[in-house]
Tab-separated table of C-alpha atoms and ligand atoms in Angstrom:
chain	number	residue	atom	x	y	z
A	1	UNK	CA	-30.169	31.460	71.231
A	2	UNK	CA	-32.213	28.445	71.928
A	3	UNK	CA	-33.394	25.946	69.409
A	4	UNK	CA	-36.518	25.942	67.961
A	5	UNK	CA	-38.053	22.920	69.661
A	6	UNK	CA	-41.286	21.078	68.045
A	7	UNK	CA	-42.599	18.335	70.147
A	8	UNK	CA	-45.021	15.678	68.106
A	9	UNK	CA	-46.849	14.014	71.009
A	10	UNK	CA	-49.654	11.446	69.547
A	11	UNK	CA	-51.489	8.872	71.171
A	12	UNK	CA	-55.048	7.166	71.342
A	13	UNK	CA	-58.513	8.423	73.018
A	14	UNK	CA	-57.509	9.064	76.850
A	15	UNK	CA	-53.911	8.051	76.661
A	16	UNK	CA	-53.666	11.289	78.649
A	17	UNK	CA	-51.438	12.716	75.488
A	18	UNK	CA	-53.061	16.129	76.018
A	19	UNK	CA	-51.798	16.122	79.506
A	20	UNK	CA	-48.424	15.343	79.032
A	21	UNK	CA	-48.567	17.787	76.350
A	22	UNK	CA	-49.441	20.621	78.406
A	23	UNK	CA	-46.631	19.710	81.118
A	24	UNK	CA	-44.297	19.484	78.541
A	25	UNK	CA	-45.027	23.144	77.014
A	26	UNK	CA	-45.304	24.443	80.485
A	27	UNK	CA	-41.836	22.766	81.352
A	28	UNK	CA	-39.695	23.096	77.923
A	29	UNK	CA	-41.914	27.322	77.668
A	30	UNK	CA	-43.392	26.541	74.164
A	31	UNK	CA	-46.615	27.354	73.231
A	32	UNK	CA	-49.232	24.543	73.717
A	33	UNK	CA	-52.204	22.740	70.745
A	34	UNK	CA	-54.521	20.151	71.057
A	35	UNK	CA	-55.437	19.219	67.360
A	36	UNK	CA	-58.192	17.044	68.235
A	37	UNK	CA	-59.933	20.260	69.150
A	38	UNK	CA	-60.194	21.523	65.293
A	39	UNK	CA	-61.602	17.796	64.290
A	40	UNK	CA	-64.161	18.485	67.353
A	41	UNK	CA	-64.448	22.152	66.554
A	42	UNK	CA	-65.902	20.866	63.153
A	43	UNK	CA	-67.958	18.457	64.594
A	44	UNK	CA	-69.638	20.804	67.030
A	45	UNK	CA	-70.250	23.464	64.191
A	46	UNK	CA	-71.889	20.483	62.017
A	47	UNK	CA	-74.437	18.707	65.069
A	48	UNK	CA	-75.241	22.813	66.146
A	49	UNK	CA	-76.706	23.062	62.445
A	50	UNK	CA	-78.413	19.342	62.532
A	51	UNK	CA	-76.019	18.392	60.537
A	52	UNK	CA	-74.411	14.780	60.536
A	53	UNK	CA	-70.922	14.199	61.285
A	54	UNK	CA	-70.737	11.620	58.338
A	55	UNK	CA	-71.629	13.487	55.473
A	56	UNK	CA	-68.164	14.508	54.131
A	57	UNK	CA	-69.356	17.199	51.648
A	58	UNK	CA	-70.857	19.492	54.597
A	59	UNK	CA	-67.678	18.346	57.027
A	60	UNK	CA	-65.683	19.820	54.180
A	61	UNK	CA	-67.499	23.253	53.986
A	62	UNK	CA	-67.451	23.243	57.639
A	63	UNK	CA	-64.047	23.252	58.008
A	64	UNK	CA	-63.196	25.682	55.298
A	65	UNK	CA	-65.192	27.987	57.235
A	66	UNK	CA	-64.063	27.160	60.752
A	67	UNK	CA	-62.857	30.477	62.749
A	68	UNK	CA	-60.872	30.817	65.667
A	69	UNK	CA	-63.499	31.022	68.506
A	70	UNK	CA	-64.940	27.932	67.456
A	71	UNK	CA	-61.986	26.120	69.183
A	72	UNK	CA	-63.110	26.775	72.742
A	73	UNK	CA	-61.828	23.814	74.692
A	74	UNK	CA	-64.758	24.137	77.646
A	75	UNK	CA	-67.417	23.436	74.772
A	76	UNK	CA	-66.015	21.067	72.990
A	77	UNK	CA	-65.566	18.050	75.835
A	78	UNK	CA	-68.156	15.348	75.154
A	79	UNK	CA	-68.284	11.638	73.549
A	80	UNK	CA	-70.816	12.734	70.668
A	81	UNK	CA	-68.630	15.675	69.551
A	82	UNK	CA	-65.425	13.009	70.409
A	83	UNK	CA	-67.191	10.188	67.849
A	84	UNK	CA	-68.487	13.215	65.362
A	85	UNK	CA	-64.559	14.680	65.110
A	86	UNK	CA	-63.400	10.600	64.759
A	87	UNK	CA	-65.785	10.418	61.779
A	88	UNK	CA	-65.174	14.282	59.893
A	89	UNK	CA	-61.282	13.381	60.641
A	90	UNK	CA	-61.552	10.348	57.855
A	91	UNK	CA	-62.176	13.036	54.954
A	92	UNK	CA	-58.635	14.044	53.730
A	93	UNK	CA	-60.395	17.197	52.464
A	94	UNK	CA	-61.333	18.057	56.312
A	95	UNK	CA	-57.855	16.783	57.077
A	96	UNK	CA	-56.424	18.744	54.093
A	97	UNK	CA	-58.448	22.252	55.030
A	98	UNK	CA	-57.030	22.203	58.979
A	99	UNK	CA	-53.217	21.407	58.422
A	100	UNK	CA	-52.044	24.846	57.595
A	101	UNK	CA	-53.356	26.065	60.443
A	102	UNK	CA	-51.397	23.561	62.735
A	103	UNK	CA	-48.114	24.010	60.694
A	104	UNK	CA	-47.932	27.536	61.372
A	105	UNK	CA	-48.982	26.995	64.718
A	106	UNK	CA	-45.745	24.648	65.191
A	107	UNK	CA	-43.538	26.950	63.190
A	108	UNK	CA	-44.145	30.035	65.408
A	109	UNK	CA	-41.254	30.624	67.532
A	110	UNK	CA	-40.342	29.809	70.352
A	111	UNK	CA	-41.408	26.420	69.109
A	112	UNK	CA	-44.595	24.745	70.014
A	113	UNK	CA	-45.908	20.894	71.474
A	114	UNK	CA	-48.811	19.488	69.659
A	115	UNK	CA	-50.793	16.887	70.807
A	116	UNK	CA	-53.016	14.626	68.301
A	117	UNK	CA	-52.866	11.522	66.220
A	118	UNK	CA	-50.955	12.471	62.934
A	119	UNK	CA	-48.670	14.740	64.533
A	120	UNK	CA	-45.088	13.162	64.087
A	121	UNK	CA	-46.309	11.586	60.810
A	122	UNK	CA	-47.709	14.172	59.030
A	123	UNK	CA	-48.539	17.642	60.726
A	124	UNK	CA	-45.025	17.886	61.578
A	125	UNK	CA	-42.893	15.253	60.224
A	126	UNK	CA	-39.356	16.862	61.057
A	127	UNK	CA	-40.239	17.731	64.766
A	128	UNK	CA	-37.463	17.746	66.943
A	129	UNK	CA	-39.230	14.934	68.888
A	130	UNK	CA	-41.824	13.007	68.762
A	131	UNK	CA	-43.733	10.709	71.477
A	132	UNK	CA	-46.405	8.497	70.704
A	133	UNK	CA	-48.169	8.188	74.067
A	134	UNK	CA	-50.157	5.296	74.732
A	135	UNK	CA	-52.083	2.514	77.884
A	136	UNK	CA	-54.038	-0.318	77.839
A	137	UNK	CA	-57.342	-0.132	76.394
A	138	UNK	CA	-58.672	-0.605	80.312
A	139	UNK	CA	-56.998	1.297	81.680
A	140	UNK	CA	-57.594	4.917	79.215
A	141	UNK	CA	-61.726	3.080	79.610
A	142	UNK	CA	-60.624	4.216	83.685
A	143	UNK	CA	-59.727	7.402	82.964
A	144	UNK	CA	-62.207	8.207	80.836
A	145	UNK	CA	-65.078	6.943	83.226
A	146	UNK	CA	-63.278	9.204	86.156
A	147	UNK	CA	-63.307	12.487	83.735
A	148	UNK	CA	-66.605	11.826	82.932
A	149	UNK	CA	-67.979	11.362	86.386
A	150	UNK	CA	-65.792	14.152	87.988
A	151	UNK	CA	-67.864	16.266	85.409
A	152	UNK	CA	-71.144	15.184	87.170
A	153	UNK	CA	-71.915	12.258	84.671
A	154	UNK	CA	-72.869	8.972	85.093
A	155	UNK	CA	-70.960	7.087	82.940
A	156	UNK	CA	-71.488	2.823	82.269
A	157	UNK	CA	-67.608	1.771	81.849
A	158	UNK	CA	-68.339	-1.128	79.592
A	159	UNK	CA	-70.093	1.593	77.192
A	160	UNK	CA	-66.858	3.963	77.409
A	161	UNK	CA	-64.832	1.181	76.827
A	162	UNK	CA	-66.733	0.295	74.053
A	163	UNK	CA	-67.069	3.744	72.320
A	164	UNK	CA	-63.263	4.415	73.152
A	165	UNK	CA	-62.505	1.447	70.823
A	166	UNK	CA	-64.907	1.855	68.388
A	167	UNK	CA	-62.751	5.410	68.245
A	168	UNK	CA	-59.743	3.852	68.343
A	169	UNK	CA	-60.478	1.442	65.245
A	170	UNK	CA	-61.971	4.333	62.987
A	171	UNK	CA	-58.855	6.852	64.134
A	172	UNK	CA	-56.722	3.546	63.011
A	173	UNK	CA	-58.586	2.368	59.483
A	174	UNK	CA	-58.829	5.218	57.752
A	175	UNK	CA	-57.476	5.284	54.415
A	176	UNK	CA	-55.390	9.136	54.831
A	177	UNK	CA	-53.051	9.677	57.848
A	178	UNK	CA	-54.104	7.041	60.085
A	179	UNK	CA	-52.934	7.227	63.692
A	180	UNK	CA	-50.001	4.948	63.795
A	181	UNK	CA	-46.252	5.265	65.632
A	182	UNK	CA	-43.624	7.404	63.613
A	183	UNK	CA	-40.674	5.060	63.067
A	184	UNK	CA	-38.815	7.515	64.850
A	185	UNK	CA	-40.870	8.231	67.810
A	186	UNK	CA	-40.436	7.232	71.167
A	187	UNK	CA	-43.219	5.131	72.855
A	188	UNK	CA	-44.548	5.758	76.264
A	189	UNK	CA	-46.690	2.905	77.458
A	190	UNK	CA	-48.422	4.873	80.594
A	191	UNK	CA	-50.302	2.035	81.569
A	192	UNK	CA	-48.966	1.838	85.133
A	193	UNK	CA	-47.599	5.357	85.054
A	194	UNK	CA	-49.956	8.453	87.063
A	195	UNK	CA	-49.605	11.735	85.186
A	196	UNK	CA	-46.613	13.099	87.354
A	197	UNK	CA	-44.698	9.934	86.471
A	198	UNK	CA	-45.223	9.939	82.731
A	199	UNK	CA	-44.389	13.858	82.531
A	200	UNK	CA	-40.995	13.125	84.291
A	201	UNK	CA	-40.573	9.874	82.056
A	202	UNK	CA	-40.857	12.347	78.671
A	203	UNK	CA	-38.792	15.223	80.593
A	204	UNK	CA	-35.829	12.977	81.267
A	205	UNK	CA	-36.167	11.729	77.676
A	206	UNK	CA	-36.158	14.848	75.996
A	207	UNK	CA	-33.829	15.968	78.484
A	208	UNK	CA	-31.400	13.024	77.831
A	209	UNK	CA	-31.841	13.445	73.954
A	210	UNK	CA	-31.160	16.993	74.169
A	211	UNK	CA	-27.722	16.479	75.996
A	212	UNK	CA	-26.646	13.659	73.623
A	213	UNK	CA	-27.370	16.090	70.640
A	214	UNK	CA	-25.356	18.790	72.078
A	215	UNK	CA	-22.512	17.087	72.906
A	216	UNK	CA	-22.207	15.377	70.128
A	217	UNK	CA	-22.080	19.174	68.155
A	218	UNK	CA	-20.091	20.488	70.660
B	301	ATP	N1	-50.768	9.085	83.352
B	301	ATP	C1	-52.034	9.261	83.742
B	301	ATP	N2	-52.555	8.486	84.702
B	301	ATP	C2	-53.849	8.604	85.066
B	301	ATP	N3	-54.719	9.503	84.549
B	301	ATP	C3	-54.241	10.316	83.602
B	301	ATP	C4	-52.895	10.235	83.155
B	301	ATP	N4	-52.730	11.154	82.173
B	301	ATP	C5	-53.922	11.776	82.041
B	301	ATP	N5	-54.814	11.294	82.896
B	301	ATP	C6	-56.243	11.640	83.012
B	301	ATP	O1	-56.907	10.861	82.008
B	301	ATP	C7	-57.889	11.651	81.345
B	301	ATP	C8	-57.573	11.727	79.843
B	301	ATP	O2	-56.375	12.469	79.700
B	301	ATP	P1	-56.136	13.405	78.438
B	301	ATP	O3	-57.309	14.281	78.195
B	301	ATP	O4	-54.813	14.030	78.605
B	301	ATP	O5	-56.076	12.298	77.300
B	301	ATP	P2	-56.008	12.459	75.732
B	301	ATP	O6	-55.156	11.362	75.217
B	301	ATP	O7	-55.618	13.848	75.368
B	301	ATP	O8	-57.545	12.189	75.347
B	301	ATP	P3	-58.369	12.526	74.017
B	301	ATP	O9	-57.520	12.282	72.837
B	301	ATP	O10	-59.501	11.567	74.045
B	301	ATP	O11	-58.780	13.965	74.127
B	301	ATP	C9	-57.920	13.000	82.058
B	301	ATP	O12	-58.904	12.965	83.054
B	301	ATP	C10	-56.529	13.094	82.688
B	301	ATP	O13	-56.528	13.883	83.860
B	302	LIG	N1	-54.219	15.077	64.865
B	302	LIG	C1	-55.478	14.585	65.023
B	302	LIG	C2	-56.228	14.877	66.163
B	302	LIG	C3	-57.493	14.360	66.270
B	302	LIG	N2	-57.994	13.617	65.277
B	302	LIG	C4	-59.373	13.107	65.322
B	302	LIG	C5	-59.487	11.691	65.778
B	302	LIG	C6	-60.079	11.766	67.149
B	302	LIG	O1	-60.927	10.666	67.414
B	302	LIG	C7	-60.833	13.083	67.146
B	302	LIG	C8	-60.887	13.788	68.479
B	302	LIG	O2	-59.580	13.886	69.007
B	302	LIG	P1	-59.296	14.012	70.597
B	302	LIG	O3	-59.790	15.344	71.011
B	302	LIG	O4	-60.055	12.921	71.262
B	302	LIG	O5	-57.815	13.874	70.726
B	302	LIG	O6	-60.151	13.897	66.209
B	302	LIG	C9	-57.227	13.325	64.179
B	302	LIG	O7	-57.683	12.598	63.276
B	302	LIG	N3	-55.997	13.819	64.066
């Protein structure tokens, strides 16, 4: 019978974590879940009902009552609802109200890969592996500005890079499970790296890993 196999994969804004995460899923057959999408789930819910992202009471109640067709991926792409689900993800109650949700989700079998910020150090501390994904501020400010204007927009890239580390700094300062590197995980610095490269860098990892465990049971 095969393992039960829970990938952490956590990285800043536009690292392309979510990407890798989906390969991986696809590659390894476990069942795929962006995080980020509840913290933006909450923060669509709250600026559809004029609500502001900062006011941690209604973030809360939001939350609480957040249902499962709320986390539609195609709706919730945008840097408002990115900067709204940076500033609901500093309440621990917020925080606190959406990690059941993602522990069952990575206890499920066959096993799952979550993508996020607080995946390997707190959704899912014992995961088999965990990657913290990561590039150089420029380069993720690239890669945003070419999602945003394959999507029609007309992005300014000194703005994205500004919002993208104004992100970055809020996702890192806050006071309950900041983003940081798991002292166990294994950092991929994509920075000169296209997507098909940094997939087969974290396959031959996990790959590798998996062997060496193995063998060393067997
Ligand atoms: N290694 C890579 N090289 C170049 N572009 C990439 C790479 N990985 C992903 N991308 C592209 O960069 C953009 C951001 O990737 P992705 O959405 O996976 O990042 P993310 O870390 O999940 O972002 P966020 O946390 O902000 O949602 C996408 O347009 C994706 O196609
Ligand atoms: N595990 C997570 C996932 C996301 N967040 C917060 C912080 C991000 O700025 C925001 C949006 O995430 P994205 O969709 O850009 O990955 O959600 C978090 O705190 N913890």
């Amino acid at each position: 019978m095969n393992p039960h196999l829970v990938i952490a994969v956590d990285g800043p804004a536009a690292s392309g974590k979510s990407t890798l995460a989906k390969r991986l899923a696809l590659h390894f057959g476990l069942r795929f879940l962006d995080t980020g999408l509840l913290y933006r789930a909450v923060a669509k819910a709250m600026l559809d009902h004029d609500l502001d992202p900062g006011d941690a009471a209604a973030a809360v109640r939001t939350a609480e009552e957040l249902e499962a067709e709320d986390v539609q991926p195609n709706r919730l792409k945008g840097e408002a609802i990115g900067q709204g689900a940076s500033k609901v993800a500093a309440v621990p109650a917020v925080r606190a109200a959406l990690l059941p949700f993602q522990r069952r989700f990575a206890a499920r079998p066959p096993g799952a890969v979550l993508a996020g910020r607080d995946v390997g150090t707190v959704v899912c501390p014992d995961a088999t592996f965990k990657l913290f994904v990561t590039a150089s501020e420029e380069e993720r400010a690239r890669r945003r500005y070419e999602e945003l204007r394959q999507r029609g927009e007309a992005p300014i890239y000194a703005a994205v890079l500004a919002e993208l580390r104004e992100r970055d700094r809020r996702d890192s300062d806050r006071a309950v499970a900041p983003m940081r590197v798991a002292p166990d995980a294994w950092v991929l610095d994509s920075t000169g790296l296209d997507a098909d490269a940094a997939f087969e860098a974290a396959r031959r990892y996990i790959e590798s890993q998996l062997e060496r465990r193995h063998s060393s049971v067997a």
